[in-house]
Amino acid sequence: CANVFIMTLTYFTESEAMSDAQFVFNMIFVCVFNGELVIKAIGLRRSYFLVRTKRTDDVRDWWNIFDFVLIVGTDIILVLLACVKHKGTRLGSLTLVMRGFRILRIVRVLEGQEGLQRLVATLIHTLPGMLNMIGLLILVFCIFAVMGMQLFASVSYRGDVNSHANFRTFSNAWMVLFRFSTGENFNGYMHDMSKDHSGCDHMYDYDPKDCHTEEDLECNPLNGCGTLYSFPFFLAFQIVVMYLMVNLFIAIM
């Protein structure tokens, strides 16, 4: 916990004294972790990587294996950093790897906490079911994205319908639906998509000179009218994604 607390003190544009103090504490924790590893390895010997169960065969102790890989990996990165720094070259990606190993130390908090370990084990066991649900959710998003492009691609910008939230491309449609899956202002967007304005085109025909994406230059802005199909479309999306899918996820968990 003390190691995690020291890591939380890092901030952007921190002073050199603060960085040096964190480096010192980091080295202290590395020494403590290495000492713990050596003591446990000497005391447990072969059993360090195994845990005895009621069955005849021993099974791997994944927490000790993770601990070993994390500590040894940190030591290797520290040695490499020292060598690179001694030669006067840039640290580059080694620093990022070192920070990654430091972040992984947070997982050590789970060691010895049986309640948290059971929660993590439960989450791991539910991953196959969650992956199936994620695949189904992606399929639903694709269906609604293509449907939205067919219905609303020619609608002109108005209100919440803008260059960042529209159905003119598949990627934009995906992002809009993802935003609405969190409940963000889908009702306001739904009403703006249903409104007409003076001079809009009720029967839009494809014209290569029209602006179909934001990257198009020297083109005519789309001037399509809104459509009342927005109400059943967005309400159906909210019901399917927000209620059915969320409830299915909860049931799996």
PDB file of N, CA and C in Angstrom, residues 77 124 197 229:
ATOM      1  N   ILE A  77      15.206  -4.384 -15.898  1.00  0.00           N
ATOM      2  CA  ILE A  77      15.008  -3.056 -16.480  1.00  0.00           C
ATOM      3  C   ILE A  77      15.896  -2.028 -15.785  1.00  0.00           C
ATOM      4  N   ILE A 124     -12.314 -13.590 -14.037  1.00  0.00           N
ATOM      5  CA  ILE A 124     -11.609 -14.360 -15.061  1.00  0.00           C
ATOM      6  C   ILE A 124     -12.490 -15.484 -15.592  1.00  0.00           C
ATOM      7  N   HIS A 197     -36.081  22.186 -41.632  1.00  0.00           N
ATOM      8  CA  HIS A 197     -35.826  23.624 -41.646  1.00  0.00           C
ATOM      9  C   HIS A 197     -36.147  24.145 -43.034  1.00  0.00           C
ATOM     10  N   TYR A 229     -38.336   8.958 -38.610  1.00  0.00           N
ATOM     11  CA  TYR A 229     -37.798   7.634 -38.315  1.00  0.00           C
ATOM     12  C   TYR A 229     -36.791   7.678 -37.164  1.00  0.00           C
TER      13      TYR A 229
END
